[in-house]
Amino acid sequence: MKFSTLEEFGIRCLVQIARAGPSGALTIPEISEREGLSEANVAKVLRLLRQEGFVVASRGKTGGYALTRPAEEIRVGEVIHALGGKLYDDEFCERHSGGEEVCRHEGACGIQALWEEVQDAIDRVLNRKTIADLAQTPLIRREDLLGGRRS
Amino acid sequence: MKFSTLEEFGIRCLVQIARAGPSGALTIPEISEREGLSEANVAKVLRLLRQEGFVVASRGKTGGYALTRPAEEIRVGEVIHALGGKLYDDEFCERHSGGEEVCRHEGACGIQALWEEVQDAIDRVLNRKTIADLAQTPLIRREDLLGGRRS
DNA sequence: CTGTAACTTGACTTTTCCGTACAGTTTGAG
DNA sequence: CTCAAACTGTACGGAAAAGTCAAGTTACAG
Ligand code: FES
Ligand code: FES
């Protein structure tokens, strides 16, 4: 299983904006440069984030994107959910018309139960992390990792 | 995020074979009919399952697929892992050449840590379920669900 | 005012993933 | 021996995702 690029890049962009400070903002070129993505691609992701209400854009020469809420209040799960949909939705079982009645709507499908369990496990992890948690990196420097022992 | 169809169908096929009993086997047309998938697609999935060592095929007029191990010993996580790869692998960070050193190999990347956490949560759920668990459905009948209260 | 730097939008191209088709090989029943 | 029923492998076409491009709008600096 894997995340879509929209989901991943969405998180990355929000984290970068969060690092600009509580009332700071970043432009598309800035985010592009810092995250190593093309400007066009960043623009596409940010458009979705704006439509979903996570960021606001100001136009013009001094424009940029800013968070609509404090980074501490944006749960990662929200973003993933808004950008990527669910693993198991209500239509899921409808798409299978297998010959066995038991795997349709009889409520006794092991696959269905397992999928929901996985979805819950993922959501639990994603919902207890916020963008702020990801934004405040420990900022370990290479020197600390290598030569921290002596000298 | 979502599972690939190979991952899902792989599980479904193994569950069907498991229901044929410990030493039973099923043919492609049988699985196809029971699971509601095309025969060509079932064949494709089973080929991978065979190459990964989960099933053995016997050819000829009385052929079919059987499990190589008891269903109780096949963990769902194994199958997903063999068919779909990992959410976060070692090359993951190499694919990002962002401008910030901190999100490359400095060991202080919040995204990387989160992804691993999600991967672990998924694996925990998938590894405590076996194909046998999914194969033995409670077989709840519609009457039990509706009129179990009286009469 | 004017020009530049930024956001906005839709369409387009590329890539990847799925499902299917088909031509082959094997095996056992009759 | 013959043939039908099964597996095996490759190759093709469509659909969805991912990424790109170009033309337009907005707003501030100067
Ligand atoms: S009933 Fe939904 S997957 Fe089986
Ligand atoms: S995602 Fe790997 S270092 Fe940031």
Short mmCIF file of C-alpha atoms (C1' of nucleotides) and ligand atoms in Angstrom, two decimals:
data_model
loop_
_atom_site.label_atom_id
_atom_site.label_comp_id
_atom_site.label_asym_id
_atom_site.label_seq_id
_atom_site.Cartn_x
_atom_site.Cartn_y
_atom_site.Cartn_z
CA MET A 1 0.00 0.00 0.00
CA LYS A 2 1.21 3.53 -0.44
CA PHE A 3 0.37 7.17 -0.13
CA SER A 4 -0.44 9.23 -3.21
CA THR A 5 1.98 12.00 -4.08
CA LEU A 6 -0.73 14.56 -3.40
CA GLU A 7 -0.99 13.34 0.16
CA GLU A 8 2.73 13.36 0.73
CA PHE A 9 3.46 16.67 -0.97
CA GLY A 10 0.51 18.28 0.75
CA ILE A 11 2.02 17.45 4.13
CA ARG A 12 5.43 18.64 3.01
CA CYS A 13 4.13 21.99 1.81
CA LEU A 14 2.19 22.62 5.00
CA VAL A 15 5.23 21.78 7.09
CA GLN A 16 7.34 24.23 5.14
CA ILE A 17 4.79 27.00 5.58
CA ALA A 18 4.52 26.20 9.27
CA ARG A 19 8.26 26.72 9.60
CA ALA A 20 7.83 30.29 8.40
CA GLY A 21 6.34 31.09 11.79
CA PRO A 22 2.82 31.63 13.13
CA SER A 23 2.03 34.58 10.90
CA GLY A 24 4.56 33.94 8.16
CA ALA A 25 3.98 33.04 4.56
CA LEU A 26 5.91 31.40 1.75
CA THR A 27 5.74 31.79 -2.01
CA ILE A 28 5.54 28.95 -4.50
CA PRO A 29 9.16 29.43 -5.64
CA GLU A 30 10.33 29.35 -2.04
CA ILE A 31 8.53 26.12 -1.24
CA SER A 32 9.64 24.66 -4.54
CA GLU A 33 13.27 25.38 -3.79
CA ARG A 34 13.15 24.11 -0.23
CA GLU A 35 11.30 20.92 -0.96
CA GLY A 36 12.91 20.06 -4.27
CA LEU A 37 9.68 19.97 -6.29
CA SER A 38 8.86 21.81 -9.50
CA GLU A 39 7.02 25.07 -9.14
CA ALA A 40 4.16 23.81 -11.29
CA ASN A 41 3.70 20.84 -9.06
CA VAL A 42 3.79 22.89 -5.88
CA ALA A 43 1.17 25.18 -7.38
CA LYS A 44 -1.08 22.22 -8.10
CA VAL A 45 -0.82 20.88 -4.57
CA LEU A 46 -1.34 24.28 -2.98
CA ARG A 47 -4.43 24.85 -5.05
CA LEU A 48 -5.99 21.77 -3.50
CA LEU A 49 -4.86 22.77 -0.03
CA ARG A 50 -6.48 26.14 -0.53
CA GLN A 51 -9.73 24.64 -1.80
CA GLU A 52 -9.78 22.35 1.21
CA GLY A 53 -9.32 25.32 3.50
CA PHE A 54 -5.88 24.61 4.91
CA VAL A 55 -4.14 27.69 3.50
CA VAL A 56 -5.00 31.14 2.24
CA ALA A 57 -3.24 32.81 -0.67
CA SER A 58 -2.46 36.47 -1.04
CA ARG A 59 -1.76 37.61 -4.56
CA GLY A 60 0.37 40.31 -6.02
CA LYS A 61 3.99 41.11 -5.75
CA THR A 62 4.29 40.37 -2.03
CA GLY A 63 2.00 37.39 -2.13
CA GLY A 64 2.37 33.95 -0.67
CA TYR A 65 0.60 31.20 1.21
CA ALA A 66 -0.18 31.15 4.91
CA LEU A 67 -1.93 28.67 7.17
CA THR A 68 -5.54 29.35 8.05
CA ARG A 69 -5.09 27.84 11.51
CA PRO A 70 -2.17 27.48 13.93
CA ALA A 71 -0.01 24.53 12.92
CA GLU A 72 -0.69 22.95 16.31
CA GLU A 73 -4.35 22.57 15.38
CA ILE A 74 -3.90 20.94 11.98
CA ARG A 75 -3.87 17.20 12.41
CA VAL A 76 -2.00 15.26 9.77
CA GLY A 77 -4.95 12.90 9.46
CA GLU A 78 -7.17 15.74 8.33
CA VAL A 79 -4.84 16.61 5.48
CA ILE A 80 -4.42 13.03 4.30
CA HIS A 81 -8.13 12.51 4.48
CA ALA A 82 -8.93 15.66 2.51
CA LEU A 83 -6.35 14.96 -0.17
CA GLY A 84 -6.59 11.23 -0.62
CA GLY A 85 -9.90 9.80 0.40
CA LYS A 86 -10.36 6.74 2.51
CA LEU A 87 -8.96 3.26 2.29
CA TYR A 88 -12.34 1.69 2.87
CA ASP A 89 -15.50 3.60 2.03
CA ASP A 90 -19.14 2.64 1.87
CA GLU A 91 -19.08 1.88 -1.85
CA PHE A 92 -16.22 -0.54 -1.43
CA CYS A 93 -18.32 -3.65 -0.99
CA GLU A 94 -20.67 -2.66 -3.80
CA ARG A 95 -17.87 -2.97 -6.31
CA HIS A 96 -17.57 -6.70 -5.66
CA SER A 97 -20.19 -8.98 -7.08
CA GLY A 98 -18.57 -12.27 -6.27
CA GLY A 99 -20.50 -15.48 -6.50
CA GLU A 100 -20.54 -15.97 -2.76
CA GLU A 101 -23.28 -14.18 -0.96
CA VAL A 102 -21.24 -14.07 2.19
CA CYS A 103 -18.82 -11.57 0.72
CA ARG A 104 -21.39 -9.07 -0.31
CA HIS A 105 -23.82 -7.62 2.15
CA GLU A 106 -24.32 -10.30 4.75
CA GLY A 107 -22.03 -8.61 7.24
CA ALA A 108 -19.71 -11.56 7.62
CA CYS A 109 -16.86 -10.54 5.37
CA GLY A 110 -13.41 -10.93 6.84
CA ILE A 111 -11.79 -8.68 4.27
CA GLN A 112 -14.08 -5.82 5.08
CA ALA A 113 -13.39 -6.13 8.80
CA LEU A 114 -9.65 -6.26 8.23
CA TRP A 115 -9.65 -3.22 5.98
CA GLU A 116 -11.53 -1.21 8.59
CA GLU A 117 -9.09 -2.30 11.24
CA VAL A 118 -6.16 -1.14 9.14
CA GLN A 119 -7.86 2.14 8.42
CA ASP A 120 -8.39 2.72 12.13
CA ALA A 121 -4.78 1.94 12.92
CA ILE A 122 -3.58 4.45 10.35
CA ASP A 123 -5.98 7.12 11.51
CA ARG A 124 -4.91 6.68 15.11
CA VAL A 125 -1.32 7.41 14.18
CA LEU A 126 -2.10 10.29 11.85
CA ASN A 127 -4.55 11.99 14.15
CA ARG A 128 -2.23 12.30 17.09
CA LYS A 129 0.37 14.14 15.02
CA THR A 130 0.00 17.76 13.97
CA ILE A 131 1.77 19.81 11.36
CA ALA A 132 3.53 21.61 14.19
CA ASP A 133 4.96 18.30 15.40
CA LEU A 134 6.50 17.69 12.01
CA ALA A 135 7.65 21.27 11.56
CA GLN A 136 9.76 21.46 14.69
CA THR A 137 12.63 19.23 13.68
CA PRO A 138 15.32 18.66 16.26
CA LEU A 139 17.74 20.20 13.79
CA ILE A 140 20.55 17.80 14.52
CA ARG A 141 23.71 18.97 12.82
CA ARG A 142 26.12 16.65 11.15
CA GLU A 143 28.80 17.52 13.70
CA ASP A 144 26.55 16.34 16.51
CA LEU A 145 25.97 13.02 14.83
CA LEU A 146 29.60 12.33 13.99
CA GLY A 147 31.86 13.95 16.51
CA GLY A 148 29.64 14.34 19.51
CA ARG A 149 31.72 11.88 21.47
CA ARG A 150 34.78 14.05 22.08
CA SER A 151 36.57 17.25 21.14
CA MET B 1 -3.67 6.01 0.83
CA LYS B 2 -4.83 2.75 -0.62
CA PHE B 3 -3.98 -0.84 -1.34
CA SER B 4 -3.10 -1.94 -4.85
CA THR B 5 -5.46 -4.35 -6.53
CA LEU B 6 -2.74 -6.99 -6.56
CA GLU B 7 -2.55 -6.84 -2.80
CA GLU B 8 -6.29 -7.06 -2.32
CA PHE B 9 -6.93 -9.74 -4.92
CA GLY B 10 -3.99 -11.75 -3.68
CA ILE B 11 -5.56 -11.94 -0.24
CA ARG B 12 -8.94 -12.79 -1.72
CA CYS B 13 -7.58 -15.64 -3.81
CA LEU B 14 -5.67 -17.14 -0.91
CA VAL B 15 -8.76 -16.97 1.28
CA GLN B 16 -10.79 -18.78 -1.34
CA ILE B 17 -8.21 -21.52 -1.67
CA ALA B 18 -8.01 -21.83 2.10
CA ARG B 19 -11.74 -22.45 2.21
CA ALA B 20 -11.24 -25.52 0.02
CA GLY B 21 -9.77 -27.23 3.07
CA PRO B 22 -6.27 -28.12 4.24
CA SER B 23 -5.42 -30.29 1.27
CA GLY B 24 -7.91 -28.92 -1.21
CA ALA B 25 -7.28 -27.02 -4.39
CA LEU B 26 -9.19 -24.66 -6.62
CA THR B 27 -8.97 -23.93 -10.34
CA ILE B 28 -8.80 -20.48 -11.87
CA PRO B 29 -12.38 -20.66 -13.18
CA GLU B 30 -13.61 -21.65 -9.73
CA ILE B 31 -11.87 -18.76 -7.98
CA SER B 32 -12.96 -16.42 -10.72
CA GLU B 33 -16.58 -17.37 -10.29
CA ARG B 34 -16.53 -17.20 -6.49
CA GLU B 35 -14.72 -13.90 -6.23
CA GLY B 36 -16.30 -12.13 -9.18
CA LEU B 37 -13.05 -11.44 -11.02
CA SER B 38 -12.17 -12.26 -14.62
CA GLU B 39 -10.29 -15.49 -15.20
CA ALA B 40 -7.42 -13.63 -16.86
CA ASN B 41 -7.02 -11.41 -13.84
CA VAL B 42 -7.12 -14.28 -11.39
CA ALA B 43 -4.45 -16.02 -13.45
CA LYS B 44 -2.22 -12.97 -13.26
CA VAL B 45 -2.54 -12.70 -9.51
CA LEU B 46 -2.01 -16.42 -8.96
CA ARG B 47 1.11 -16.36 -11.05
CA LEU B 48 2.63 -13.85 -8.67
CA LEU B 49 1.47 -15.79 -5.63
CA ARG B 50 3.15 -18.84 -7.08
CA GLN B 51 6.38 -17.00 -7.79
CA GLU B 52 6.37 -15.67 -4.25
CA GLY B 53 5.91 -19.18 -2.92
CA PHE B 54 2.44 -18.94 -1.42
CA VAL B 55 0.77 -21.49 -3.69
CA VAL B 56 1.71 -24.42 -5.90
CA ALA B 57 0.02 -25.15 -9.20
CA SER B 58 -0.69 -28.51 -10.74
CA ARG B 59 -1.33 -28.51 -14.44
CA GLY B 60 -3.39 -30.62 -16.70
CA LYS B 61 -7.00 -31.56 -16.78
CA THR B 62 -7.33 -32.00 -13.01
CA GLY B 63 -5.09 -29.09 -12.14
CA GLY B 64 -5.56 -26.29 -9.68
CA TYR B 65 -3.88 -24.22 -7.00
CA ALA B 66 -3.16 -25.26 -3.44
CA LEU B 67 -1.49 -23.54 -0.52
CA THR B 68 2.13 -24.38 0.20
CA ARG B 69 1.59 -23.95 3.94
CA PRO B 70 -1.36 -24.32 6.30
CA ALA B 71 -3.56 -21.25 6.15
CA GLU B 72 -2.95 -20.70 9.86
CA GLU B 73 0.71 -20.03 9.15
CA ILE B 74 0.29 -17.50 6.36
CA ARG B 75 0.20 -14.05 7.86
CA VAL B 76 -1.67 -11.44 5.86
CA GLY B 77 1.23 -9.06 6.29
CA GLU B 78 3.53 -11.44 4.43
CA VAL B 79 1.26 -11.47 1.41
CA ILE B 80 0.80 -7.71 1.31
CA HIS B 81 4.51 -7.24 1.70
CA ALA B 82 5.37 -9.67 -1.10
CA LEU B 83 2.83 -8.26 -3.50
CA GLY B 84 3.00 -4.55 -2.86
CA GLY B 85 6.30 -3.49 -1.45
CA LYS B 86 6.70 -1.22 1.51
CA LEU B 87 5.31 2.18 2.28
CA TYR B 88 8.69 3.46 3.34
CA ASP B 89 11.85 1.83 2.04
CA ASP B 90 15.50 2.73 2.18
CA GLU B 91 15.48 4.49 -1.16
CA PHE B 92 12.62 6.73 -0.13
CA CYS B 93 14.75 9.56 1.17
CA GLU B 94 17.12 9.35 -1.78
CA ARG B 95 14.35 10.40 -4.10
CA HIS B 96 14.07 13.79 -2.44
CA SER B 97 16.72 16.36 -3.16
CA GLY B 98 15.13 19.31 -1.45
CA GLY B 99 17.12 22.44 -0.77
CA GLU B 100 17.08 21.87 2.97
CA GLU B 101 19.77 19.58 4.20
CA VAL B 102 17.66 18.67 7.19
CA CYS B 103 15.23 16.70 5.07
CA ARG B 104 17.79 14.56 3.38
CA HIS B 105 20.18 12.44 5.38
CA GLU B 106 20.68 14.34 8.59
CA GLY B 107 18.38 12.08 10.52
CA ALA B 108 16.06 14.84 11.68
CA CYS B 109 13.21 14.43 9.23
CA GLY B 110 9.75 14.40 10.73
CA ILE B 111 8.14 12.97 7.60
CA GLN B 112 10.43 9.99 7.58
CA ALA B 113 9.66 9.23 11.23
CA LEU B 114 5.94 9.55 10.67
CA TRP B 115 5.97 7.27 7.65
CA GLU B 116 7.79 4.60 9.60
CA GLU B 117 5.31 4.92 12.41
CA VAL B 118 2.41 4.43 10.03
CA GLN B 119 4.13 1.47 8.42
CA ASP B 120 4.60 -0.14 11.83
CA ALA B 121 0.97 0.39 12.76
CA ILE B 122 -0.19 -1.27 9.54
CA ASP B 123 2.20 -4.16 9.95
CA ARG B 124 1.06 -4.77 13.50
CA VAL B 125 -2.51 -5.20 12.34
CA LEU B 126 -1.68 -7.29 9.28
CA ASN B 127 0.78 -9.57 11.04
CA ARG B 128 -1.60 -10.71 13.74
CA LYS B 129 -4.13 -11.92 11.16
CA THR B 130 -3.70 -15.07 9.13
CA ILE B 131 -5.39 -16.30 6.00
CA ALA B 132 -7.16 -18.85 8.16
CA ASP B 133 -8.66 -16.06 10.25
CA LEU B 134 -10.15 -14.49 7.16
CA ALA B 135 -11.27 -17.79 5.67
CA GLN B 136 -13.41 -18.86 8.59
CA THR B 137 -16.26 -16.40 8.30
CA PRO B 138 -18.88 -16.53 11.03
CA LEU B 139 -21.43 -17.18 8.31
CA ILE B 140 -24.11 -15.03 9.84
CA ARG B 141 -27.39 -15.55 8.02
CA ARG B 142 -29.70 -12.73 7.23
CA GLU B 143 -32.35 -14.21 9.53
CA ASP B 144 -29.97 -14.01 12.46
CA LEU B 145 -29.31 -10.37 11.82
CA LEU B 146 -32.92 -9.34 11.44
CA GLY B 147 -35.11 -11.53 13.58
CA GLY B 148 -32.74 -12.66 16.28
CA ARG B 149 -34.67 -10.81 18.95
CA ARG B 150 -37.82 -12.94 19.14
CA SER B 151 -39.94 -15.49 17.37
"C1'" DC C 1 1.30 54.60 -14.26
"C1'" DT C 2 3.97 50.75 -15.28
"C1'" DG C 3 6.31 46.68 -14.74
"C1'" DT C 4 7.42 42.79 -12.15
"C1'" DA C 5 6.50 39.10 -9.23
"C1'" DA C 6 3.28 36.60 -7.52
"C1'" DC C 7 -1.13 33.58 -7.62
"C1'" DT C 8 -5.03 30.96 -10.80
"C1'" DT C 9 -6.79 28.03 -14.02
"C1'" DG C 10 -7.51 24.70 -17.48
"C1'" DA C 11 -5.64 21.78 -20.74
"C1'" DC C 12 -1.93 18.89 -22.22
"C1'" DT C 13 1.75 15.20 -21.97
"C1'" DT C 14 4.00 11.61 -19.72
"C1'" DT C 15 4.15 7.78 -16.85
"C1'" DT C 16 2.35 4.06 -14.29
"C1'" DC C 17 -1.00 0.79 -13.22
"C1'" DC C 18 -4.92 -2.60 -14.54
"C1'" DG C 19 -7.24 -5.50 -17.00
"C1'" DT C 20 -7.49 -8.35 -21.11
"C1'" DA C 21 -6.22 -11.22 -25.02
"C1'" DC C 22 -3.85 -14.75 -27.11
"C1'" DA C 23 -0.76 -18.19 -28.28
"C1'" DG C 24 1.59 -21.79 -25.93
"C1'" DT C 25 2.40 -26.08 -22.70
"C1'" DT C 26 0.90 -29.75 -19.71
"C1'" DT C 27 -1.98 -33.46 -18.06
"C1'" DG C 28 -5.46 -36.83 -17.42
"C1'" DA C 29 -10.03 -38.78 -18.95
"C1'" DG C 30 -12.08 -41.54 -22.31
"C1'" DC D 1 -4.23 -41.56 -29.09
"C1'" DT D 2 -7.02 -37.62 -28.91
"C1'" DC D 3 -8.96 -33.91 -26.99
"C1'" DA D 4 -10.61 -30.92 -23.63
"C1'" DA D 5 -9.47 -28.53 -19.53
"C1'" DA D 6 -6.25 -26.64 -17.03
"C1'" DC D 7 -1.94 -23.66 -16.18
"C1'" DT D 8 2.00 -20.17 -18.27
"C1'" DG D 9 3.91 -16.23 -20.25
"C1'" DT D 10 4.08 -12.22 -23.02
"C1'" DA D 11 2.19 -8.46 -25.20
"C1'" DC D 12 -1.31 -4.96 -26.06
"C1'" DG D 13 -4.84 -1.16 -24.98
"C1'" DG D 14 -7.29 1.73 -21.85
"C1'" DA D 15 -7.66 4.32 -17.57
"C1'" DA D 16 -5.94 6.78 -13.86
"C1'" DA D 17 -2.34 9.27 -11.68
"C1'" DA D 18 1.47 12.49 -11.94
"C1'" DG D 19 3.70 16.18 -13.79
"C1'" DT D 20 4.05 20.16 -17.04
"C1'" DC D 21 2.82 24.23 -19.76
"C1'" DA D 22 0.88 28.43 -21.13
"C1'" DA D 23 -2.29 32.18 -20.77
"C1'" DG D 24 -4.56 34.96 -17.52
"C1'" DT D 25 -5.40 37.88 -13.12
"C1'" DT D 26 -3.90 40.54 -9.10
"C1'" DA D 27 -1.25 43.70 -6.34
"C1'" DC D 28 2.50 46.21 -4.73
"C1'" DA D 29 7.08 48.70 -5.47
"C1'" DG D 30 8.96 52.39 -7.64
S1 FES E 1 -18.29 -7.80 1.68
FE1 FES E 1 -17.06 -6.05 1.22
S2 FES E 1 -15.16 -6.98 0.75
FE2 FES E 1 -16.35 -8.74 1.26
S1 FES E 2 11.57 12.32 3.78
FE1 FES E 2 13.48 11.26 3.96
S2 FES E 2 14.69 12.81 4.95
FE2 FES E 2 12.77 13.84 4.77
#
